[in-house]
Coordinates of N, CA, C and O in Angstrom, one line a residue:
L2 N 122.3 34.9 72.7 CA 123.3 33.8 72.9 C 124.1 34.0 74.2 O 124.2 33.1 75.0
A3 N 124.5 35.3 74.5 CA 125.2 35.6 75.7 C 124.3 35.3 77.0 O 124.8 34.8 78.0
L4 N 123.0 35.7 76.9 CA 122.1 35.4 78.0 C 122.0 33.9 78.2 O 121.9 33.4 79.3
A5 N 121.8 33.1 77.1 CA 121.7 31.7 77.2 C 123.0 31.1 77.9 O 122.8 30.3 78.8
E6 N 124.1 31.5 77.4 CA 125.4 31.0 78.1 C 125.4 31.4 79.5 O 125.8 30.5 80.4
K7 N 125.0 32.6 79.9 CA 125.0 33.0 81.3 C 124.1 32.1 82.2 O 124.5 31.6 83.2
Y8 N 122.9 32.0 81.7 CA 121.9 31.2 82.5 C 122.3 29.7 82.5 O 122.1 29.1 83.6
L9 N 122.8 29.2 81.5 CA 123.2 27.8 81.5 C 124.4 27.6 82.5 O 124.4 26.6 83.2
S10 N 125.3 28.6 82.5 CA 126.4 28.5 83.5 C 125.9 28.5 84.9 O 126.6 28.0 85.8
E11 N 124.7 29.0 85.2 CA 124.1 29.1 86.5 C 123.2 27.9 86.8 O 122.5 27.9 87.8
G12 N 123.1 27.0 85.8 CA 122.3 25.8 86.0 C 120.9 25.9 85.6 O 120.1 25.0 85.9
A13 N 120.5 27.0 85.0 CA 119.1 27.2 84.6 C 118.7 26.3 83.4 O 119.6 25.9 82.6
Q14 N 117.5 26.0 83.3 CA 116.9 25.4 82.0 C 116.7 26.5 81.1 O 116.0 27.5 81.4
V15 N 117.2 26.4 79.8 CA 117.0 27.4 78.8 C 116.3 26.9 77.6 O 116.7 25.8 77.1
Y16 N 115.2 27.5 77.2 CA 114.4 27.1 76.1 C 114.5 28.3 75.1 O 114.4 29.4 75.4
G17 N 114.6 27.9 73.8 CA 114.7 29.0 72.8 C 114.6 28.4 71.4 O 114.8 27.3 71.1
F18 N 114.2 29.4 70.5 CA 114.2 29.1 69.1 C 114.8 30.3 68.4 O 114.6 31.4 68.8
S19 N 115.5 30.0 67.3 CA 116.0 31.0 66.4 C 116.2 30.5 65.0 O 116.1 29.3 64.8
R20 N 116.3 31.4 64.1 CA 116.4 31.0 62.7 C 117.7 30.3 62.3 O 117.8 29.7 61.4
R21 N 118.7 30.5 63.2 CA 120.0 29.8 63.0 C 120.1 28.7 64.0 O 119.5 28.8 65.1
L22 N 120.8 27.7 63.7 CA 121.1 26.6 64.6 C 121.9 27.2 65.8 O 122.8 28.0 65.7
C23 N 121.5 26.8 67.0 CA 122.2 27.3 68.2 C 123.5 26.6 68.3 O 123.7 25.4 68.2
P24 N 124.6 27.4 68.4 CA 126.0 26.9 68.5 C 126.3 26.3 69.8 O 127.3 25.7 70.0
L25 N 125.4 26.4 70.8 CA 125.7 25.9 72.2 C 125.2 24.5 72.3 O 124.2 24.0 71.6
S26 N 125.9 23.7 73.1 CA 125.4 22.4 73.5 C 125.5 22.3 75.0 O 126.6 22.5 75.6
H27 N 124.4 21.9 75.6 CA 124.4 21.8 77.1 C 123.2 21.0 77.4 O 122.1 21.0 76.8
K28 N 123.3 20.2 78.5 CA 122.2 19.3 78.9 C 120.9 20.1 79.3 O 119.8 19.6 79.2
N29 N 121.1 21.3 79.7 CA 119.9 22.2 80.1 C 119.4 23.0 79.0 O 118.5 23.9 79.2
L30 N 119.9 22.9 77.8 CA 119.5 23.7 76.6 C 118.5 22.9 75.8 O 118.8 21.8 75.4
H31 N 117.4 23.6 75.6 CA 116.3 23.0 74.7 C 116.1 24.0 73.6 O 115.4 25.0 73.8
A32 N 116.7 23.7 72.4 CA 116.7 24.7 71.3 C 116.1 24.1 70.1 O 116.3 22.9 69.8
V33 N 115.3 24.9 69.4 CA 114.7 24.5 68.1 C 115.1 25.6 67.1 O 115.1 26.8 67.4
Q34 N 115.4 25.1 65.9 CA 115.6 26.1 64.8 C 114.3 26.4 64.1 O 113.6 25.5 63.6
A35 N 113.9 27.6 64.1 CA 112.7 28.1 63.5 C 112.7 29.6 63.4 O 113.4 30.3 64.2
A36 N 112.0 30.2 62.5 CA 112.0 31.6 62.2 C 110.6 32.2 62.6 O 109.6 31.6 62.3
L37 N 110.7 33.4 63.2 CA 109.4 34.1 63.5 C 108.6 34.5 62.3 O 107.4 34.7 62.3
L38 N 109.3 34.6 61.1 CA 108.6 34.9 59.9 C 107.6 33.8 59.5 O 106.6 34.0 58.8
D39 N 107.9 32.6 60.0 CA 107.0 31.4 59.7 C 105.8 31.5 60.7 O 105.6 30.5 61.5
T40 N 105.1 32.6 60.7 CA 104.0 32.8 61.7 C 103.0 31.7 61.8 O 102.6 31.4 63.0
P41 N 102.5 31.0 60.8 CA 101.5 30.0 61.0 C 102.1 28.8 61.8 O 101.3 28.1 62.5
N42 N 103.4 28.6 61.8 CA 104.0 27.4 62.5 C 104.5 27.7 63.9 O 104.9 26.8 64.6
I43 N 104.4 29.0 64.3 CA 104.9 29.3 65.6 C 104.2 28.6 66.8 O 104.9 28.1 67.7
P44 N 102.9 28.5 66.8 CA 102.3 27.8 67.9 C 102.7 26.3 68.0 O 103.0 25.8 69.1
G45 N 102.9 25.6 66.9 CA 103.4 24.3 66.9 C 104.9 24.2 67.4 O 105.2 23.3 68.2
I46 N 105.7 25.2 67.0 CA 107.0 25.2 67.5 C 107.1 25.5 69.0 O 107.8 24.8 69.8
M47 N 106.2 26.4 69.5 CA 106.1 26.6 70.9 C 105.7 25.4 71.7 O 106.2 25.1 72.7
F48 N 104.7 24.7 71.1 CA 104.2 23.4 71.8 C 105.3 22.4 71.9 O 105.5 21.8 72.9
E49 N 106.1 22.2 70.8 CA 107.2 21.3 70.7 C 108.2 21.6 71.8 O 108.8 20.8 72.5
L50 N 108.5 22.9 71.9 CA 109.6 23.4 72.8 C 109.2 23.4 74.3 O 110.0 23.0 75.1
L51 N 107.9 23.7 74.5 CA 107.6 24.0 75.9 C 106.5 23.1 76.5 O 105.9 23.4 77.5
I52 N 106.2 22.0 75.8 CA 105.2 21.1 76.3 C 105.4 20.7 77.7 O 106.5 20.3 78.1
G53 N 104.4 20.9 78.5 CA 104.5 20.5 79.9 C 105.0 21.6 80.9 O 105.0 21.4 82.1
Q54 N 105.6 22.7 80.3 CA 106.1 23.7 81.2 C 105.0 24.5 81.8 O 104.1 25.0 81.1
K55 N 105.0 24.6 83.1 CA 103.9 25.3 83.8 C 104.4 26.7 84.3 O 103.6 27.6 84.7
K56 N 105.7 26.9 84.4 CA 106.3 28.2 84.9 C 107.5 28.6 84.1 O 108.4 27.7 83.8
L57 N 107.6 29.8 83.7 CA 108.8 30.4 83.1 C 109.2 31.6 83.9 O 108.3 32.5 84.1
D58 N 110.4 31.7 84.3 CA 110.9 32.8 85.1 C 111.1 34.0 84.3 O 110.9 35.1 84.7
L59 N 111.6 33.8 83.1 CA 112.0 34.9 82.2 C 111.8 34.5 80.8 O 112.3 33.5 80.3
V60 N 111.2 35.4 80.0 CA 111.0 35.3 78.6 C 111.7 36.5 77.9 O 111.4 37.6 78.3
V61 N 112.6 36.2 77.0 CA 113.3 37.3 76.3 C 112.9 37.2 74.8 O 113.1 36.2 74.2
L62 N 112.3 38.3 74.4 CA 111.9 38.4 73.0 C 113.0 39.2 72.3 O 113.1 40.4 72.4
N63 N 113.8 38.5 71.5 CA 115.0 39.1 71.0 C 115.0 39.2 69.5 O 115.9 39.8 68.9
A64 N 114.1 38.5 68.8 CA 114.2 38.5 67.3 C 114.0 39.9 66.7 O 113.3 40.7 67.2
G65 N 114.7 40.1 65.6 CA 114.6 41.4 64.9 C 115.4 41.4 63.7 O 116.5 40.8 63.6
I66 N 114.8 42.0 62.7 CA 115.6 42.3 61.5 C 115.6 43.8 61.2 O 114.7 44.5 61.6
L67 N 116.6 44.2 60.5 CA 116.8 45.7 60.2 C 116.0 46.0 58.9 O 115.4 47.1 58.9
G68 N 116.1 45.2 57.9 CA 115.6 45.6 56.6 C 116.6 46.5 55.9 O 117.7 46.8 56.5
D69 N 116.3 46.9 54.7 CA 117.2 47.7 54.0 C 117.2 49.2 54.5 O 116.2 49.7 54.9
I70 N 118.4 49.8 54.5 CA 118.5 51.2 54.9 C 118.2 52.0 53.6 O 118.8 51.8 52.6
A71 N 117.1 52.7 53.7 CA 116.6 53.4 52.5 C 115.6 54.5 52.9 O 115.1 54.5 54.0
Y72 N 115.4 55.4 52.0 CA 114.3 56.4 52.3 C 113.0 55.8 52.3 O 112.7 54.8 51.6
M73 N 112.1 56.2 53.2 CA 110.8 55.7 53.4 C 110.0 55.5 52.1 O 109.4 54.5 51.8
K74 N 110.1 56.6 51.2 CA 109.4 56.5 49.9 C 109.9 55.4 49.0 O 109.2 55.1 48.1
D75 N 111.1 54.9 49.3 CA 111.7 53.9 48.4 C 111.5 52.5 48.9 O 112.0 51.5 48.2
V76 N 110.9 52.3 50.1 CA 110.8 51.0 50.6 C 109.4 50.4 50.3 O 108.4 51.0 50.6
P77 N 109.4 49.3 49.6 CA 108.1 48.7 49.2 C 107.4 48.2 50.5 O 108.0 47.8 51.5
L78 N 106.1 48.3 50.4 CA 105.2 47.9 51.6 C 105.5 46.5 52.0 O 105.5 46.2 53.2
Y79 N 105.8 45.6 51.0 CA 106.1 44.2 51.3 C 107.2 44.1 52.3 O 107.2 43.3 53.3
D80 N 108.3 44.9 52.1 CA 109.4 44.9 53.0 C 109.1 45.4 54.4 O 109.6 44.8 55.4
L81 N 108.3 46.4 54.5 CA 107.8 46.9 55.8 C 107.0 45.9 56.5 O 107.1 45.7 57.7
K82 N 106.1 45.2 55.8 CA 105.3 44.1 56.4 C 106.1 43.0 56.9 O 105.9 42.4 58.0
K83 N 107.2 42.6 56.1 CA 108.0 41.5 56.6 C 108.7 41.9 57.9 O 108.8 41.1 58.8
T84 N 109.2 43.1 58.0 CA 109.9 43.6 59.2 C 108.9 43.6 60.4 O 109.2 43.1 61.5
M85 N 107.7 44.0 60.1 CA 106.7 44.0 61.2 C 106.3 42.6 61.6 O 106.1 42.4 62.8
D86 N 106.2 41.7 60.6 CA 105.9 40.3 60.9 C 106.9 39.7 61.9 O 106.5 39.0 62.8
I87 N 108.1 40.0 61.7 CA 109.2 39.4 62.5 C 109.3 40.2 63.8 O 109.3 39.6 64.9
N88 N 109.5 41.5 63.7 CA 109.8 42.3 64.9 C 108.6 42.5 65.9 O 108.8 42.8 67.0
L89 N 107.4 42.4 65.3 CA 106.2 42.7 66.1 C 105.3 41.5 66.2 O 105.1 40.9 67.3
W90 N 104.7 41.1 65.1 CA 103.6 40.1 65.1 C 104.1 38.7 65.5 O 103.4 38.0 66.2
G91 N 105.3 38.3 65.2 CA 105.8 37.1 65.6 C 105.9 37.0 67.1 O 105.6 36.0 67.8
N92 N 106.3 38.1 67.7 CA 106.4 38.2 69.2 C 105.0 38.2 69.8 O 104.8 37.6 70.9
K93 N 104.0 38.7 69.2 CA 102.6 38.7 69.7 C 102.2 37.2 69.7 O 101.5 36.8 70.7
I94 N 102.4 36.5 68.6 CA 102.1 35.1 68.6 C 102.7 34.3 69.7 O 102.1 33.5 70.4
V95 N 104.0 34.5 70.0 CA 104.7 33.9 71.1 C 104.0 34.2 72.4 O 103.8 33.3 73.2
L96 N 103.8 35.5 72.7 CA 103.2 35.9 73.9 C 101.8 35.3 74.1 O 101.4 34.8 75.2
D97 N 101.0 35.3 73.0 CA 99.6 34.8 73.1 C 99.7 33.3 73.5 O 98.9 32.8 74.3
W98 N 100.6 32.6 72.8 CA 100.7 31.1 73.1 C 101.1 30.9 74.6 O 100.6 30.1 75.3
L99 N 102.1 31.6 75.0 CA 102.6 31.5 76.4 C 101.5 31.7 77.4 O 101.3 30.9 78.3
F100 N 100.7 32.8 77.2 CA 99.7 33.1 78.2 C 98.5 32.2 78.1 O 97.8 32.1 79.1
K101 N 98.4 31.4 77.0 CA 97.3 30.4 76.9 C 97.8 29.1 77.5 O 97.0 28.3 78.1
H102 N 99.1 28.7 77.4 CA 99.5 27.4 77.8 C 100.5 27.3 79.0 O 100.7 26.2 79.5
V103 N 101.0 28.4 79.4 CA 101.9 28.4 80.6 C 101.3 29.1 81.7 O 100.9 30.3 81.6
E104 N 101.1 28.4 82.9 CA 100.4 29.0 84.0 C 101.0 30.2 84.6 O 100.3 31.2 85.0
D105 N 102.3 30.3 84.7 CA 103.0 31.4 85.3 C 104.2 31.8 84.5 O 105.2 31.1 84.4
V106 N 104.1 33.0 83.9 CA 105.2 33.7 83.2 C 105.5 34.9 84.1 O 104.8 35.9 84.2
S107 N 106.7 34.8 84.8 CA 107.1 35.8 85.7 C 107.5 37.1 85.1 O 107.1 38.2 85.6
Q108 N 108.3 37.1 84.1 CA 108.8 38.3 83.5 C 109.0 38.1 82.0 O 109.5 37.1 81.5
V109 N 108.7 39.2 81.2 CA 109.0 39.3 79.8 C 109.8 40.5 79.5 O 109.5 41.6 79.9
I110 N 110.9 40.3 78.8 CA 111.8 41.4 78.4 C 111.8 41.4 76.8 O 112.1 40.4 76.2
A111 N 111.3 42.5 76.3 CA 111.4 42.7 74.8 C 112.6 43.5 74.5 O 112.7 44.6 75.0
I112 N 113.4 43.0 73.6 CA 114.6 43.8 73.2 C 114.2 44.8 72.2 O 113.8 44.5 71.1
S113 N 114.3 46.1 72.6 CA 113.9 47.2 71.8 C 115.1 47.9 71.2 O 116.1 47.2 71.1
S114 N 115.0 49.1 70.9 CA 116.1 49.8 70.3 C 115.9 51.3 70.5 O 114.7 51.8 70.5
G115 N 117.0 52.1 70.5 CA 116.9 53.5 70.5 C 116.2 54.0 69.2 O 115.6 55.1 69.2
A116 N 116.2 53.2 68.2 CA 115.6 53.5 66.9 C 114.1 53.7 67.0 O 113.4 54.3 66.2
A117 N 113.5 53.1 68.1 CA 112.1 53.2 68.3 C 111.6 54.6 68.6 O 110.5 55.0 68.4
V118 N 112.6 55.5 69.1 CA 112.3 56.9 69.4 C 113.1 57.9 68.6 O 112.7 59.0 68.5
N119 N 114.2 57.5 68.0 CA 115.1 58.4 67.3 C 114.7 58.8 65.9 O 115.0 59.9 65.5
G120 N 114.0 57.9 65.2 CA 113.6 58.3 63.9 C 114.7 58.5 62.9 O 114.7 59.4 62.1
S121 N 115.8 57.7 63.0 CA 116.9 57.8 62.2 C 116.6 57.6 60.7 O 115.9 56.7 60.3
K122 N 117.2 58.5 59.8 CA 116.9 58.4 58.4 C 117.3 57.0 57.9 O 118.4 56.5 58.2
G123 N 116.4 56.4 57.2 CA 116.7 55.1 56.5 C 116.4 53.9 57.3 O 116.3 52.8 56.8
W124 N 116.1 54.0 58.6 CA 115.8 52.9 59.5 C 114.3 52.7 59.6 O 113.8 52.2 60.6
N125 N 113.6 53.0 58.6 CA 112.1 53.0 58.6 C 111.4 51.9 59.2 O 110.8 52.0 60.3
G126 N 111.3 50.7 58.6 CA 110.6 49.6 59.1 C 111.1 49.1 60.5 O 110.3 48.8 61.4
Y127 N 112.4 49.2 60.7 CA 112.9 48.8 62.0 C 112.4 49.7 63.1 O 112.0 49.3 64.2
S128 N 112.5 51.0 62.8 CA 112.1 52.0 63.8 C 110.6 51.9 64.1 O 110.2 51.9 65.3
I129 N 109.8 51.7 63.1 CA 108.4 51.6 63.3 C 108.0 50.3 64.1 O 107.2 50.4 65.0
S130 N 108.7 49.2 63.7 CA 108.4 48.0 64.4 C 108.8 48.0 65.8 O 108.1 47.4 66.7
K131 N 109.9 48.6 66.2 CA 110.4 48.6 67.5 C 109.5 49.6 68.4 O 109.3 49.3 69.6
A132 N 109.1 50.7 67.8 CA 108.1 51.6 68.5 C 106.8 50.8 68.8 O 106.3 50.9 69.9
A133 N 106.3 50.1 67.8 CA 105.1 49.3 68.0 C 105.3 48.2 69.0 O 104.4 47.9 69.8
L134 N 106.5 47.6 69.0 CA 106.8 46.5 70.0 C 106.7 47.1 71.4 O 106.1 46.5 72.3
N135 N 107.3 48.3 71.6 CA 107.2 49.0 72.9 C 105.8 49.2 73.4 O 105.5 48.9 74.5
M136 N 104.9 49.6 72.4 CA 103.5 49.8 72.8 C 102.8 48.5 73.1 O 102.0 48.4 74.0
M137 N 103.1 47.5 72.3 CA 102.5 46.2 72.5 C 102.8 45.7 73.9 O 102.0 45.2 74.6
V138 N 104.1 45.8 74.3 CA 104.5 45.3 75.6 C 103.8 46.1 76.7 O 103.4 45.6 77.7
A139 N 103.7 47.4 76.5 CA 102.9 48.3 77.5 C 101.5 47.8 77.6 O 100.9 47.8 78.7
L140 N 100.9 47.5 76.5 CA 99.5 47.0 76.5 C 99.4 45.6 77.2 O 98.4 45.4 78.0
Y141 N 100.3 44.7 77.0 CA 100.3 43.4 77.7 C 100.5 43.7 79.2 O 99.9 43.0 80.0
A142 N 101.3 44.6 79.5 CA 101.6 44.9 80.9 C 100.3 45.3 81.7 O 100.1 44.9 82.8
V143 N 99.5 46.0 81.0 CA 98.2 46.4 81.6 C 97.3 45.2 81.8 O 96.6 45.1 82.8
E144 N 97.3 44.4 80.8 CA 96.3 43.2 80.7 C 96.8 42.1 81.6 O 96.0 41.3 82.0
K145 N 98.1 42.0 81.8 CA 98.7 40.8 82.6 C 99.5 41.4 83.8 O 100.7 41.3 83.8
P146 N 98.8 41.9 84.8 CA 99.5 42.5 85.9 C 100.4 41.6 86.7 O 101.2 42.0 87.5
D147 N 100.2 40.3 86.6 CA 101.0 39.3 87.4 C 102.3 39.0 86.7 O 103.1 38.3 87.3
T148 N 102.5 39.5 85.5 CA 103.8 39.3 84.8 C 104.4 40.7 84.7 O 103.8 41.7 84.4
H149 N 105.7 40.7 85.0 CA 106.5 42.0 84.8 C 107.0 42.1 83.4 O 107.6 41.2 82.9
F150 N 106.7 43.2 82.8 CA 107.1 43.5 81.4 C 108.1 44.6 81.3 O 107.9 45.6 82.0
T151 N 109.1 44.5 80.4 CA 110.0 45.5 80.2 C 110.4 45.5 78.7 O 110.6 44.5 78.1
S152 N 110.4 46.7 78.1 CA 111.0 46.9 76.8 C 112.4 47.5 77.1 O 112.5 48.5 77.8
F153 N 113.4 46.9 76.6 CA 114.8 47.3 77.0 C 115.6 47.5 75.7 O 115.7 46.7 74.8
A154 N 116.2 48.7 75.6 CA 117.1 49.0 74.5 C 118.5 48.9 75.0 O 119.0 49.8 75.7
P155 N 119.2 47.8 74.7 CA 120.5 47.6 75.3 C 121.7 48.4 74.7 O 122.8 48.3 75.2
G156 N 121.4 49.2 73.7 CA 122.5 49.9 73.1 C 123.2 49.0 72.0 O 122.5 48.1 71.5
L157 N 124.4 49.3 71.6 CA 125.1 48.5 70.6 C 125.3 47.1 71.1 O 125.8 46.9 72.2
V158 N 124.9 46.2 70.2 CA 125.1 44.8 70.5 C 125.9 44.1 69.4 O 125.6 44.4 68.2
D159 N 126.9 43.3 69.7 CA 127.7 42.7 68.7 C 127.0 41.6 68.0 O 127.0 40.4 68.4
T160 N 126.3 41.9 66.9 CA 125.5 41.0 66.1 C 125.8 41.2 64.6 O 126.5 42.2 64.3
A161 N 125.3 40.3 63.8 CA 125.5 40.5 62.4 C 124.8 41.8 61.9 O 125.3 42.4 61.0
M162 N 123.7 42.2 62.5 CA 123.1 43.5 62.2 C 124.1 44.6 62.4 O 124.2 45.5 61.6
Q163 N 124.8 44.6 63.5 CA 125.7 45.7 63.8 C 126.9 45.7 62.8 O 127.3 46.7 62.4
E164 N 127.3 44.5 62.5 CA 128.4 44.4 61.4 C 127.9 45.0 60.1 O 128.7 45.7 59.5
Y165 N 126.7 44.7 59.7 CA 126.1 45.3 58.5 C 126.1 46.8 58.6 O 126.5 47.5 57.7
L166 N 125.7 47.4 59.7 CA 125.6 48.8 59.9 C 126.9 49.5 59.9 O 127.1 50.6 59.3
C167 N 127.9 48.8 60.5 CA 129.3 49.4 60.5 C 130.0 49.3 59.2 O 130.9 50.1 58.9
S168 N 129.6 48.4 58.3 CA 130.2 48.2 57.0 C 129.6 49.2 56.0 O 130.1 49.5 55.0

């Protein structure tokens, strides 16, 4: 949201989708409410959002869920799969669509986490999915040398997930 506000203030065209309605209103904002968990519908959402776009300067992959804080042995496989579907596979679908339909994608930033390398107790699915996201981004970087890829762990971010962790 902060990045969208910043780029809109600089006159950029901003495209995005999120599971919540975007609270911003701006003539240069093109926003759709959709969830990455809805994997079969992501290509249609991308088509609706980006039809006719030939160039994207920056793509930020920011979606992520934490899942329950619990011991690995206590987390059902279903919950781990849901976290992977959102934090990893949904982003793969987005990238695959972009590279098929947009001629020039200059830069991709995947929002990662220190949890991808720390192995904190209870952060199981989140840690696994962010580590896998880092590797997926590294693999795309090798395959798509004309696009700059970065996995970035920004540290603490003021989000609903952070509020949950602090409570």
